[in-house]
Every structure is written in C-alpha cells, then in structure tokens.
PDB file of C-alpha atoms in Angstrom:
ATOM      1  CA  MET A 888      89.264 115.476  90.583  1.00 51.00           C
ATOM      2  CA  SER A 889      88.686 118.526  87.995  1.00 65.00           C
ATOM      3  CA  ASP A 890      86.033 120.834  89.195  1.00 74.00           C
ATOM      4  CA  ASP A 891      85.348 121.076  85.396  1.00 88.00           C
ATOM      5  CA  LEU A 892      84.064 117.296  85.604  1.00 91.00           C
ATOM      6  CA  ILE A 893      81.751 118.098  88.428  1.00 91.00           C
ATOM      7  CA  PHE A 894      80.150 121.123  87.134  1.00 92.00           C
ATOM      8  CA  ILE A 895      79.955 118.896  83.700  1.00 93.00           C
ATOM      9  CA  TRP A 896      78.098 115.959  85.873  1.00 94.00           C
ATOM     10  CA  GLY A 897      75.944 118.626  87.587  1.00 93.00           C
ATOM     11  CA  ASN A 898      74.506 119.709  83.978  1.00 92.00           C
ATOM     12  CA  PHE A 899      74.413 115.778  83.144  1.00 92.00           C
ATOM     13  CA  VAL A 900      72.446 115.111  86.158  1.00 92.00           C
ATOM     14  CA  ARG A 901      69.693 117.850  85.116  1.00 92.00           C
ATOM     15  CA  GLY A 902      69.353 115.803  81.949  1.00 88.00           C
ATOM     16  CA  ASN A 903      71.949 117.461  79.547  1.00 91.00           C
ATOM     17  CA  SER A 904      72.683 115.272  76.866  1.00 88.00           C
ATOM     18  CA  ILE A 905      75.951 116.744  75.461  1.00 90.00           C
ATOM     19  CA  ALA A 906      76.719 117.103  79.255  1.00 91.00           C
ATOM     20  CA  PHE A 907      76.729 113.461  79.126  1.00 92.00           C
ATOM     21  CA  LYS A 908      78.627 113.148  76.335  1.00 91.00           C
ATOM     22  CA  GLN A 909      81.261 115.158  77.755  1.00 92.00           C
ATOM     23  CA  VAL A 910      81.559 112.700  81.151  1.00 93.00           C
ATOM     24  CA  TYR A 911      81.724 109.629  78.720  1.00 92.00           C
ATOM     25  CA  ASP A 912      84.806 111.751  76.688  1.00 91.00           C
ATOM     26  CA  ASN A 913      86.610 112.768  80.050  1.00 92.00           C
ATOM     27  CA  CYS A 914      86.177 109.139  81.821  1.00 92.00           C
ATOM     28  CA  PHE A 915      86.180 106.706  79.181  1.00 92.00           C
ATOM     29  CA  GLU A 916      90.081 106.819  78.665  1.00 89.00           C
ATOM     30  CA  SER A 917      90.861 105.829  82.480  1.00 88.00           C
ATOM     31  CA  ILE A 918      88.469 103.453  82.871  1.00 92.00           C
ATOM     32  CA  TYR A 919      89.351 101.483  79.902  1.00 90.00           C
ATOM     33  CA  LEU A 920      92.597 101.237  81.075  1.00 86.00           C
ATOM     34  CA  TYR A 921      91.009 100.037  84.211  1.00 88.00           C
ATOM     35  CA  GLY A 922      88.997  97.438  82.613  1.00 89.00           C
ATOM     36  CA  GLN A 923      92.068  95.918  80.979  1.00 85.00           C
ATOM     37  CA  GLN A 924      93.305  94.739  84.385  1.00 83.00           C
ATOM     38  CA  PHE A 925      90.479  92.540  84.587  1.00 86.00           C
ATOM     39  CA  SER A 926      89.816  91.334  80.739  1.00 83.00           C
ATOM     40  CA  LYS A 927      91.997  90.637  77.748  1.00 81.00           C
ATOM     41  CA  ASP A 928      88.919  91.205  75.174  1.00 86.00           C
ATOM     42  CA  PRO A 929      88.716  94.701  74.530  1.00 88.00           C
ATOM     43  CA  GLN A 930      85.321  95.035  72.872  1.00 89.00           C
ATOM     44  CA  THR A 931      84.117  93.347  76.500  1.00 89.00           C
ATOM     45  CA  ILE A 932      85.771  96.281  78.080  1.00 91.00           C
ATOM     46  CA  LYS A 933      84.001  98.324  75.703  1.00 91.00           C
ATOM     47  CA  ASP A 934      80.555  97.181  76.303  1.00 90.00           C
ATOM     48  CA  VAL A 935      80.792  96.916  79.757  1.00 93.00           C
ATOM     49  CA  ILE A 936      81.792 100.691  79.971  1.00 93.00           C
ATOM     50  CA  GLN A 937      78.752 100.827  77.525  1.00 91.00           C
ATOM     51  CA  ASN A 938      76.192  99.688  79.823  1.00 89.00           C
ATOM     52  CA  THR A 939      77.996 101.413  82.658  1.00 93.00           C
ATOM     53  CA  PHE A 940      76.924 104.617  81.092  1.00 92.00           C
ATOM     54  CA  ILE A 941      73.663 103.450  79.753  1.00 90.00           C
ATOM     55  CA  LYS A 942      72.578 102.924  83.330  1.00 89.00           C
ATOM     56  CA  VAL A 943      74.116 106.184  84.425  1.00 92.00           C
ATOM     57  CA  TRP A 944      71.940 107.870  82.328  1.00 92.00           C
ATOM     58  CA  GLU A 945      68.292 105.701  83.210  1.00 88.00           C
ATOM     59  CA  LYS A 946      69.692 106.619  87.000  1.00 90.00           C
ATOM     60  CA  LYS A 947      70.548 110.361  86.556  1.00 90.00           C
ATOM     61  CA  GLU A 948      68.600 112.120  88.428  1.00 88.00           C
ATOM     62  CA  SER A 949      69.399 110.081  91.686  1.00 92.00           C
ATOM     63  CA  LEU A 950      72.894 111.151  91.204  1.00 91.00           C
ATOM     64  CA  ALA A 951      73.011 114.824  91.921  1.00 87.00           C
ATOM     65  CA  GLU A 952      74.685 114.102  95.479  1.00 87.00           C
ATOM     66  CA  VAL A 953      78.062 112.085  93.474  1.00 90.00           C
ATOM     67  CA  ARG A 954      80.384 114.131  94.951  1.00 88.00           C
ATOM     68  CA  ASN A 955      83.276 112.131  92.728  1.00 90.00           C
ATOM     69  CA  PRO A 956      81.899 111.277  89.462  1.00 93.00           C
ATOM     70  CA  LYS A 957      84.796 109.448  88.171  1.00 91.00           C
ATOM     71  CA  ALA A 958      85.461 106.942  91.197  1.00 90.00           C
ATOM     72  CA  TYR A 959      81.250 106.385  90.923  1.00 92.00           C
ATOM     73  CA  LEU A 960      81.855 105.722  87.513  1.00 94.00           C
ATOM     74  CA  MET A 961      84.614 103.317  87.903  1.00 92.00           C
ATOM     75  CA  GLN A 962      83.073 101.313  90.878  1.00 91.00           C
ATOM     76  CA  MET A 963      80.207 100.828  88.736  1.00 93.00           C
ATOM     77  CA  PHE A 964      82.263  99.554  86.007  1.00 94.00           C
ATOM     78  CA  ARG A 965      84.132  97.567  88.538  1.00 92.00           C
ATOM     79  CA  ASN A 966      80.631  95.799  89.803  1.00 91.00           C
ATOM     80  CA  GLN A 967      79.740  95.168  86.132  1.00 91.00           C
ATOM     81  CA  MET A 968      82.967  93.520  85.131  1.00 89.00           C
ATOM     82  CA  LEU A 969      83.141  91.600  87.930  1.00 88.00           C
ATOM     83  CA  ASN A 970      79.345  90.302  87.676  1.00 86.00           C
ATOM     84  CA  LEU A 971      80.358  89.475  84.045  1.00 85.00           C
ATOM     85  CA  ILE A 972      83.434  87.584  85.254  1.00 80.00           C
ATOM     86  CA  ARG A 973      81.587  85.513  87.381  1.00 79.00           C
ATOM     87  CA  PHE A 974      78.933  84.490  84.813  1.00 74.00           C
ATOM     88  CA  ASN A 975      81.750  84.033  82.281  1.00 69.00           C
ATOM     89  CA  LYS A 976      84.267  81.749  84.881  1.00 66.00           C
ATOM     90  CA  ASN A 977      84.881  78.998  82.134  1.00 62.00           C
ATOM     91  CA  ASN A 978      85.739  81.554  79.330  1.00 62.00           C
ATOM     92  CA  PRO A 979      89.356  81.656  79.227  1.00 59.00           C
ATOM     93  CA  LEU A 980      89.344  85.787  78.816  1.00 57.00           C
ATOM     94  CA  TYR A 981      88.414  85.678  82.451  1.00 55.00           C
ATOM     95  CA  SER A 982      89.433  84.096  85.183  1.00 48.00           C
ATOM     96  CA  THR A 983      88.580  80.624  85.815  1.00 38.00           C
ATOM     97  CA  GLU A 984      87.413  81.082  90.203  1.00 41.00           C
ATOM     98  CA  ILE A 985      85.892  84.021  91.088  1.00 43.00           C
ATOM     99  CA  ASP A 986      84.530  85.656  94.805  1.00 49.00           C
ATOM    100  CA  ALA A 987      84.696  88.891  95.889  1.00 46.00           C
ATOM    101  CA  ASP A 988      88.131  88.042  96.844  1.00 53.00           C
ATOM    102  CA  ASN A 989      89.883  86.246  93.685  1.00 57.00           C
ATOM    103  CA  TYR A 990      89.223  87.520  90.228  1.00 63.00           C
ATOM    104  CA  ASP A 991      92.108  88.191  87.562  1.00 64.00           C
ATOM    105  CA  PHE A 992      93.594  91.678  88.098  1.00 72.00           C
ATOM    106  CA  LYS A 993      96.453  91.839  86.120  1.00 66.00           C
ATOM    107  CA  LEU A 994      99.781  93.784  87.394  1.00 62.00           C
ATOM    108  CA  ALA A 995     102.698  93.520  85.071  1.00 57.00           C
ATOM    109  CA  VAL A 996     106.460  94.415  85.377  1.00 51.00           C
ATOM    110  CA  PRO A 997     108.325  96.174  83.129  1.00 49.00           C
ATOM    111  CA  VAL A 998     111.361  94.785  81.440  1.00 43.00           C
ATOM    112  CA  GLU A 999     114.073  97.228  82.770  1.00 42.00           C
ATOM    113  CA  LEU A1000     114.353  99.093  86.038  1.00 42.00           C
ATOM    114  CA  ASP A1001     116.560 101.905  85.662  1.00 45.00           C
ATOM    115  CA  ILE A1002     116.104 103.478  88.991  1.00 45.00           C
ATOM    116  CA  ILE A1003     118.122 101.296  90.770  1.00 43.00           C
ATOM    117  CA  GLU A1004     122.303 100.469  89.317  1.00 48.00           C
ATOM    118  CA  LYS A1005     122.183  98.218  86.197  1.00 49.00           C
ATOM    119  CA  GLU A1006     123.961  95.393  88.074  1.00 48.00           C
ATOM    120  CA  ARG A1007     121.030  95.070  90.324  1.00 55.00           C
ATOM    121  CA  THR A1008     118.369  95.228  87.362  1.00 52.00           C
ATOM    122  CA  ASP A1009     118.078  91.482  87.086  1.00 63.00           C
ATOM    123  CA  GLU A1010     118.278  90.751  90.750  1.00 69.00           C
ATOM    124  CA  ILE A1011     115.183  92.928  91.549  1.00 65.00           C
ATOM    125  CA  GLN A1012     112.953  92.310  88.781  1.00 65.00           C
ATOM    126  CA  LYS A1013     112.998  88.732  89.550  1.00 72.00           C
ATOM    127  CA  LYS A1014     111.968  90.118  92.860  1.00 77.00           C
ATOM    128  CA  LEU A1015     109.349  92.158  91.803  1.00 74.00           C
ATOM    129  CA  LYS A1016     107.608  89.519  89.337  1.00 74.00           C
ATOM    130  CA  ASP A1017     107.921  86.802  92.754  1.00 81.00           C
ATOM    131  CA  ALA A1018     106.530  89.713  94.778  1.00 84.00           C
ATOM    132  CA  PHE A1019     103.774  90.663  92.777  1.00 81.00           C
ATOM    133  CA  LYS A1020     102.671  86.638  92.117  1.00 83.00           C
ATOM    134  CA  THR A1021     102.305  86.667  95.999  1.00 87.00           C
ATOM    135  CA  LEU A1022      99.285  89.356  95.865  1.00 89.00           C
ATOM    136  CA  THR A1023      95.922  88.948  95.944  1.00 91.00           C
ATOM    137  CA  ALA A1024      94.016  90.501  93.413  1.00 91.00           C
ATOM    138  CA  LYS A1025      92.802  93.447  95.806  1.00 92.00           C
ATOM    139  CA  GLN A1026      96.156  94.127  96.586  1.00 92.00           C
ATOM    140  CA  LYS A1027      97.415  94.333  93.118  1.00 90.00           C
ATOM    141  CA  GLU A1028      94.309  96.441  92.939  1.00 92.00           C
ATOM    142  CA  ILE A1029      94.902  98.513  95.068  1.00 92.00           C
ATOM    143  CA  ILE A1030      98.224  99.819  94.233  1.00 88.00           C
ATOM    144  CA  TYR A1031      97.043 100.230  90.810  1.00 87.00           C
ATOM    145  CA  LEU A1032      94.425 102.670  92.069  1.00 90.00           C
ATOM    146  CA  LYS A1033      97.069 103.870  94.572  1.00 87.00           C
ATOM    147  CA  TYR A1034     100.437 104.273  92.073  1.00 81.00           C
ATOM    148  CA  VAL A1035      98.807 104.333  88.964  1.00 79.00           C
ATOM    149  CA  LYS A1036      95.578 106.318  89.388  1.00 82.00           C
ATOM    150  CA  GLY A1037      96.975 108.385  91.891  1.00 81.00           C
ATOM    151  CA  LEU A1038      93.909 108.312  93.777  1.00 87.00           C
ATOM    152  CA  GLU A1039      92.987 109.211  97.577  1.00 87.00           C
ATOM    153  CA  PHE A1040      92.250 106.604  99.739  1.00 90.00           C
ATOM    154  CA  LYS A1041      88.613 108.148  99.771  1.00 91.00           C
ATOM    155  CA  GLU A1042      88.652 107.605  96.236  1.00 91.00           C
ATOM    156  CA  ILE A1043      89.924 104.206  96.784  1.00 93.00           C
ATOM    157  CA  SER A1044      87.298 102.777  99.154  1.00 93.00           C
ATOM    158  CA  ASP A1045      84.447 104.290  97.150  1.00 92.00           C
ATOM    159  CA  ILE A1046      85.485 101.966  94.073  1.00 93.00           C
ATOM    160  CA  MET A1047      86.567  98.893  95.693  1.00 93.00           C
ATOM    161  CA  GLU A1048      83.516  99.576  97.999  1.00 92.00           C
ATOM    162  CA  ILE A1049      84.992  98.797 101.259  1.00 93.00           C
ATOM    163  CA  ASN A1050      85.435 101.372 104.499  1.00 93.00           C
ATOM    164  CA  THR A1051      88.173 104.537 104.398  1.00 91.00           C
ATOM    165  CA  ARG A1052      90.121 102.485 107.041  1.00 92.00           C
ATOM    166  CA  SER A1053      89.620  98.992 105.381  1.00 94.00           C
ATOM    167  CA  ALA A1054      91.585 100.678 102.389  1.00 93.00           C
ATOM    168  CA  TYR A1055      94.238 101.776 104.255  1.00 92.00           C
ATOM    169  CA  LYS A1056      95.154  98.491 106.057  1.00 93.00           C
ATOM    170  CA  LEU A1057      94.895  96.950 102.491  1.00 94.00           C
ATOM    171  CA  HIS A1058      97.385  99.077 101.247  1.00 92.00           C
ATOM    172  CA  HIS A1059      99.340  98.404 104.392  1.00 90.00           C
ATOM    173  CA  ARG A1060      99.793  94.899 104.361  1.00 91.00           C
ATOM    174  CA  THR A1061     100.664  95.170 100.442  1.00 90.00           C
ATOM    175  CA  LEU A1062     103.800  97.189 101.505  1.00 87.00           C
ATOM    176  CA  LEU A1063     104.444  94.979 104.186  1.00 87.00           C
ATOM    177  CA  ASN A1064     104.150  91.895 101.953  1.00 87.00           C
ATOM    178  CA  LEU A1065     105.773  93.392  99.015  1.00 85.00           C
ATOM    179  CA  LYS A1066     108.777  94.525 101.646  1.00 82.00           C
ATOM    180  CA  SER A1067     109.190  91.222 102.766  1.00 83.00           C
ATOM    181  CA  GLN A1068     109.353  89.392  99.338  1.00 81.00           C
ATOM    182  CA  LEU A1069     112.038  92.402  98.532  1.00 77.00           C
ATOM    183  CA  GLY A1070     114.478  91.555 101.480  1.00 74.00           C
ATOM    184  CA  ASN A1071     112.827  94.228 104.250  1.00 62.00           C
ATOM    185  CA  ILE A1072     114.023  97.304 101.968  1.00 66.00           C
ATOM    186  CA  ASP A1073     113.811 100.684 103.047  1.00 63.00           C
ATOM    187  CA  ASN A1074     110.493 102.236 102.699  1.00 66.00           C
ATOM    188  CA  MET A1075     111.264 105.261 100.618  1.00 60.00           C
ATOM    189  CA  LEU A1076     112.906 102.714  98.352  1.00 63.00           C
ATOM    190  CA  LEU A1077     110.124 100.680  98.334  1.00 70.00           C
ATOM    191  CA  LEU A1078     107.560 103.544  97.040  1.00 70.00           C
ATOM    192  CA  ALA A1079     110.107 104.520  94.673  1.00 64.00           C
ATOM    193  CA  TYR A1080     110.226 101.331  93.038  1.00 65.00           C
ATOM    194  CA  LEU A1081     106.388 101.484  93.227  1.00 70.00           C
ATOM    195  CA  THR A1082     105.968 104.748  91.642  1.00 66.00           C
ATOM    196  CA  TRP A1083     108.550 104.093  89.180  1.00 62.00           C
ATOM    197  CA  TYR A1084     106.972 100.965  87.360  1.00 58.00           C
ATOM    198  CA  THR A1085     103.572 101.660  87.548  1.00 57.00           C
ATOM    199  CA  LYS A1086     104.562 104.731  85.266  1.00 56.00           C
ATOM    200  CA  GLU A1087     106.567 102.521  82.848  1.00 55.00           C
ATOM    201  CA  ILE A1088     103.936 100.333  82.523  1.00 51.00           C
ATOM    202  CA  TYR A1089     101.092 102.654  82.407  1.00 54.00           C
ATOM    203  CA  SER A1090     102.974 105.603  80.859  1.00 47.00           C
ATOM    204  CA  ILE A1091      99.925 106.247  78.511  1.00 37.00           C
ATOM    205  CA  PHE A1092      98.571 107.588  82.069  1.00 37.00           C
TER     206      PHE A1092
END
C-alpha cells in the first residue's frame, strides 16, 4: 500500500478537505471496479461509493487508527452494497437471493487463453467456465481480491470481515475446488491460469 495514501489519510482525518478529495481520487477507480462485481448498474455503484465517502467524512475523527485506508473503504463499500442488494432483492440488477454467503459476485472467463497451447484452448476455457460456476460468491470474491487486486490475506480478511485464518482457509478450499474441476492439475499451473486470466479480464488495472 502506498505510503502517500497513508499520509493523505492522516491529513484527511484531521479535517483537511483537500486531502479528503485526494483520498477519493486515489481510491475511486479500484472501488468502482470492485463494485462492478456486485451490480450491473454504473449509477448505483457510483451512488454507493458517494454514500461511502459521505459516511467516512462524517466519522473522520474516529478513523485515525485505520492502517489500510483503501481496504477500509472497500470494506465499507462492500457492506453498503450488500445492504442495498438485500433491500432490492427483487430488482433484476441485483441478486435475487441474498444472505451472508449468497450474493451476486461476478467473475468472468476470457475468450482466449494464450497461456496454454492453442489446441487446448477450447478444452481449458470450457473447464474454467464450468469450474467457476461451482464456486460460491465468497470464493469468487477472494479470487478477485487476491489475484486481481493483489491484496494480502490480512487486507482480504478486513474487507470480507473474516479473520485472517478464515481467509487462508477460504482461499485454500477455493483452489482445491478449482483444481478438482480442472483435472487435479499442478498447483503452479493452476496459479498461472488464475494470474493470467484475471489480468486479461481486468487489464484496466
């Protein structure tokens, strides 16, 4: 995490409105792209981000102890988004059945997989698609946070509001699930697939 953001955050919690805008500018894109995994509606995502930052501003005096501002903001955003999804459970823009472990977290698979031989592309692509259909929302989310955002398990646990040990276990179970779906491939090859396809999907990062 950038030391600059920590410095800016320190100024923000002391009431500096310019620093608040800098925090917003620094974190908006990452939070917005994270939000796209929960909702299809860009305006909804922006509204929830806006509300998140309003709440952060209102409670700024109590945030001096925050050590990872971006993870903290993503956690707040996630909670507000899940609350909104629960409230709008009959809206087609959101998931229809919401609870703590069941929400509409999207994770796509790229059209091409050049990491492997051309003759195996179709086979692996189909296996990946099928494999990700078997993952729970939390399993998809931890892959996004780990391989797209490149976060450490402590940061992931803060965002998902689970302890670090649980984050490790969730990640391990997810890899075991994927590995079994892909024919018990080598661990390093599985990690190569994950790293490659997430970079392809989210090349904007």
